[in-house]
């Protein structure tokens, strides 16, 4: 089956530093990838839609200069949390939609990245 | 924005019991999805529903797409320890983004 690899699975960083999270589709190509944030005991909230070769679309309230998204190839999207602060600590999850479908039920999710900012 | 009301928020049951959870919305949707998330992992799709009134099973799991297209339920029969996790409903209107419910946290006592 389709696999989405997300790396790192866990990262601890100091306040003010930047952290990059990678999302790779291992056995399929994905024109569109999505980035979500999940706080403890809460639901997944969509942060942005990443489109290969073009600018990401951010959800209302998500700062694009703080959460930089790059989708430079059909198999890789990266999310960089710039100047991280403790309130950015969260579980970040990506999902990828194969190029052969426009259906959201065909999304494949990564295993998430737990970010802890000290 | 679009909002799903999922209930219950949490369930504590004995192994072997049946489980039922549901999701409602004020809007109509064309697709209802049910996911399971294990701790520290991304969600995994359990069942996808495409047609109003549709009843679909996946092993011990059964889900239905409400006739009004504004609700769905998920049942788990004869629960086992590996059913522990958080269950999310999600909706999609066409190729638009997924919107997730608040989740139902299932705990099973052996």
PDB file of C-alpha atoms in Angstrom, chain A:
ATOM      1  CA  UNK A   1       0.000   0.000   0.000  1.00  0.00           C
ATOM      2  CA  UNK A   2       0.884   3.649  -0.273  1.00  0.00           C
ATOM      3  CA  UNK A   3       3.294   4.881   2.367  1.00  0.00           C
ATOM      4  CA  UNK A   4       3.940   8.382   3.582  1.00  0.00           C
ATOM      5  CA  UNK A   5       7.106   8.846   5.586  1.00  0.00           C
ATOM      6  CA  UNK A   6       7.338  11.772   7.972  1.00  0.00           C
ATOM      7  CA  UNK A   7      10.607  12.763   9.591  1.00  0.00           C
ATOM      8  CA  UNK A   8      11.581  13.357  12.306  1.00  0.00           C
ATOM      9  CA  UNK A   9       9.045  11.591  14.490  1.00  0.00           C
ATOM     10  CA  UNK A  10      10.026  13.647  17.489  1.00  0.00           C
ATOM     11  CA  UNK A  11      12.037  16.826  17.898  1.00  0.00           C
ATOM     12  CA  UNK A  12      12.925  18.992  20.862  1.00  0.00           C
ATOM     13  CA  UNK A  13      14.296  22.437  20.188  1.00  0.00           C
ATOM     14  CA  UNK A  14      15.092  25.671  21.972  1.00  0.00           C
ATOM     15  CA  UNK A  15      12.835  28.655  21.697  1.00  0.00           C
ATOM     16  CA  UNK A  16      13.805  30.874  18.779  1.00  0.00           C
ATOM     17  CA  UNK A  17      15.243  28.141  16.601  1.00  0.00           C
ATOM     18  CA  UNK A  18      13.755  26.776  13.381  1.00  0.00           C
ATOM     19  CA  UNK A  19      12.669  23.217  12.785  1.00  0.00           C
ATOM     20  CA  UNK A  20      12.131  21.472   9.459  1.00  0.00           C
ATOM     21  CA  UNK A  21       9.732  18.552   9.083  1.00  0.00           C
ATOM     22  CA  UNK A  22       9.763  16.388   5.974  1.00  0.00           C
ATOM     23  CA  UNK A  23       6.880  14.522   4.399  1.00  0.00           C
ATOM     24  CA  UNK A  24       7.701  12.003   1.664  1.00  0.00           C
ATOM     25  CA  UNK A  25       5.469   9.804  -0.411  1.00  0.00           C
ATOM     26  CA  UNK A  26       7.544   6.660  -0.839  1.00  0.00           C
ATOM     27  CA  UNK A  27       5.784   4.715  -3.567  1.00  0.00           C
ATOM     28  CA  UNK A  28       3.572   7.244  -5.288  1.00  0.00           C
ATOM     29  CA  UNK A  29       3.646  10.802  -6.538  1.00  0.00           C
ATOM     30  CA  UNK A  30       1.607  13.495  -4.859  1.00  0.00           C
ATOM     31  CA  UNK A  31       0.780  16.822  -6.422  1.00  0.00           C
ATOM     32  CA  UNK A  32      -1.014  17.858  -3.272  1.00  0.00           C
ATOM     33  CA  UNK A  33       0.014  17.391   0.336  1.00  0.00           C
ATOM     34  CA  UNK A  34      -1.652  18.715   3.453  1.00  0.00           C
ATOM     35  CA  UNK A  35      -0.209  19.807   6.790  1.00  0.00           C
ATOM     36  CA  UNK A  36      -2.197  19.485  10.008  1.00  0.00           C
ATOM     37  CA  UNK A  37      -1.593  20.430  13.619  1.00  0.00           C
ATOM     38  CA  UNK A  38      -3.026  18.479  16.511  1.00  0.00           C
ATOM     39  CA  UNK A  39      -2.910  19.674  20.101  1.00  0.00           C
ATOM     40  CA  UNK A  40      -3.296  17.121  22.911  1.00  0.00           C
ATOM     41  CA  UNK A  41      -6.735  15.549  23.040  1.00  0.00           C
ATOM     42  CA  UNK A  42      -7.914  17.663  20.137  1.00  0.00           C
ATOM     43  CA  UNK A  43      -8.741  17.096  16.520  1.00  0.00           C
ATOM     44  CA  UNK A  44      -6.574  17.556  13.463  1.00  0.00           C
ATOM     45  CA  UNK A  45      -6.684  21.112  12.214  1.00  0.00           C
ATOM     46  CA  UNK A  46      -5.635  21.818   8.661  1.00  0.00           C
ATOM     47  CA  UNK A  47      -2.851  24.385   8.496  1.00  0.00           C
ATOM     48  CA  UNK A  48      -2.115  24.539   4.801  1.00  0.00           C
ATOM     49  CA  UNK A  49      -2.397  22.849   1.448  1.00  0.00           C
ATOM     50  CA  UNK A  50       0.906  22.274  -0.317  1.00  0.00           C
ATOM     51  CA  UNK A  51       0.921  22.113  -4.100  1.00  0.00           C
ATOM     52  CA  UNK A  52       3.948  20.937  -6.044  1.00  0.00           C
ATOM     53  CA  UNK A  53       5.581  23.756  -7.911  1.00  0.00           C
ATOM     54  CA  UNK A  54       3.400  26.516  -6.518  1.00  0.00           C
ATOM     55  CA  UNK A  55       2.804  28.442  -3.342  1.00  0.00           C
ATOM     56  CA  UNK A  56       1.017  26.794  -0.468  1.00  0.00           C
ATOM     57  CA  UNK A  57      -2.492  27.815   0.499  1.00  0.00           C
ATOM     58  CA  UNK A  58      -2.781  28.625   4.185  1.00  0.00           C
ATOM     59  CA  UNK A  59      -5.868  28.323   6.353  1.00  0.00           C
ATOM     60  CA  UNK A  60      -7.211  31.385   8.081  1.00  0.00           C
ATOM     61  CA  UNK A  61      -5.186  32.275  11.137  1.00  0.00           C
ATOM     62  CA  UNK A  62      -2.059  30.360  10.101  1.00  0.00           C
ATOM     63  CA  UNK A  63       0.951  32.619   9.604  1.00  0.00           C
ATOM     64  CA  UNK A  64       2.641  31.806   6.334  1.00  0.00           C
ATOM     65  CA  UNK A  65       5.875  33.501   7.355  1.00  0.00           C
ATOM     66  CA  UNK A  66       6.077  31.388  10.461  1.00  0.00           C
ATOM     67  CA  UNK A  67       5.148  28.058   8.889  1.00  0.00           C
ATOM     68  CA  UNK A  68       7.107  27.869   5.663  1.00  0.00           C
ATOM     69  CA  UNK A  69       6.021  25.169   3.245  1.00  0.00           C
ATOM     70  CA  UNK A  70       8.026  23.966   0.281  1.00  0.00           C
ATOM     71  CA  UNK A  71       6.779  21.328  -2.151  1.00  0.00           C
ATOM     72  CA  UNK A  72       9.653  21.147  -4.590  1.00  0.00           C
ATOM     73  CA  UNK A  73       9.016  17.671  -5.969  1.00  0.00           C
ATOM     74  CA  UNK A  74       6.140  15.252  -6.434  1.00  0.00           C
ATOM     75  CA  UNK A  75       7.323  13.183  -3.495  1.00  0.00           C
ATOM     76  CA  UNK A  76       8.469  15.711  -0.918  1.00  0.00           C
ATOM     77  CA  UNK A  77       6.915  18.545   1.033  1.00  0.00           C
ATOM     78  CA  UNK A  78       8.615  20.278   3.945  1.00  0.00           C
ATOM     79  CA  UNK A  79       7.209  22.360   6.770  1.00  0.00           C
ATOM     80  CA  UNK A  80       9.602  24.695   8.549  1.00  0.00           C
ATOM     81  CA  UNK A  81       8.522  26.176  11.850  1.00  0.00           C
ATOM     82  CA  UNK A  82      10.540  29.377  12.072  1.00  0.00           C
ATOM     83  CA  UNK A  83      11.524  31.006  15.350  1.00  0.00           C
ATOM     84  CA  UNK A  84       9.676  28.350  17.283  1.00  0.00           C
ATOM     85  CA  UNK A  85       8.096  29.205  20.615  1.00  0.00           C
ATOM     86  CA  UNK A  86       6.624  26.969  23.313  1.00  0.00           C
ATOM     87  CA  UNK A  87       3.105  27.598  22.012  1.00  0.00           C
ATOM     88  CA  UNK A  88       4.157  25.955  18.727  1.00  0.00           C
ATOM     89  CA  UNK A  89       4.639  22.685  20.567  1.00  0.00           C
ATOM     90  CA  UNK A  90       2.215  20.268  18.957  1.00  0.00           C
ATOM     91  CA  UNK A  91       1.830  17.109  16.914  1.00  0.00           C
ATOM     92  CA  UNK A  92       2.237  17.931  13.212  1.00  0.00           C
ATOM     93  CA  UNK A  93       0.863  15.491  10.639  1.00  0.00           C
ATOM     94  CA  UNK A  94       1.104  15.504   6.877  1.00  0.00           C
ATOM     95  CA  UNK A  95      -1.025  13.732   4.319  1.00  0.00           C
ATOM     96  CA  UNK A  96      -0.499  13.161   0.616  1.00  0.00           C
ATOM     97  CA  UNK A  97      -2.984  12.707  -2.194  1.00  0.00           C
ATOM     98  CA  UNK A  98      -1.769  10.539  -5.110  1.00  0.00           C
ATOM     99  CA  UNK A  99      -1.698  12.240  -8.486  1.00  0.00           C
ATOM    100  CA  UNK A 100      -4.095   9.657  -9.911  1.00  0.00           C
ATOM    101  CA  UNK A 101      -7.011  10.791  -7.748  1.00  0.00           C
ATOM    102  CA  UNK A 102      -8.838  13.925  -6.659  1.00  0.00           C
ATOM    103  CA  UNK A 103     -10.665  12.079  -3.887  1.00  0.00           C
ATOM    104  CA  UNK A 104      -9.883  12.988  -0.311  1.00  0.00           C
ATOM    105  CA  UNK A 105     -10.622   9.479   0.898  1.00  0.00           C
ATOM    106  CA  UNK A 106      -7.472   8.450  -0.920  1.00  0.00           C
ATOM    107  CA  UNK A 107      -5.293  10.605   1.338  1.00  0.00           C
ATOM    108  CA  UNK A 108      -2.451   8.798   3.041  1.00  0.00           C
ATOM    109  CA  UNK A 109      -1.186  10.157   6.327  1.00  0.00           C
ATOM    110  CA  UNK A 110       2.280  10.324   7.762  1.00  0.00           C
ATOM    111  CA  UNK A 111       2.957   9.085  11.285  1.00  0.00           C
ATOM    112  CA  UNK A 112       3.340  12.585  12.659  1.00  0.00           C
ATOM    113  CA  UNK A 113       6.040  14.701  14.276  1.00  0.00           C
ATOM    114  CA  UNK A 114       5.880  15.631  17.937  1.00  0.00           C
ATOM    115  CA  UNK A 115       7.479  19.059  18.331  1.00  0.00           C
ATOM    116  CA  UNK A 116       8.437  20.241  21.784  1.00  0.00           C
ATOM    117  CA  UNK A 117       9.811  23.770  22.105  1.00  0.00           C
ATOM    118  CA  UNK A 118      11.607  24.528  25.352  1.00  0.00           C
TER     119      UNK A 118
END
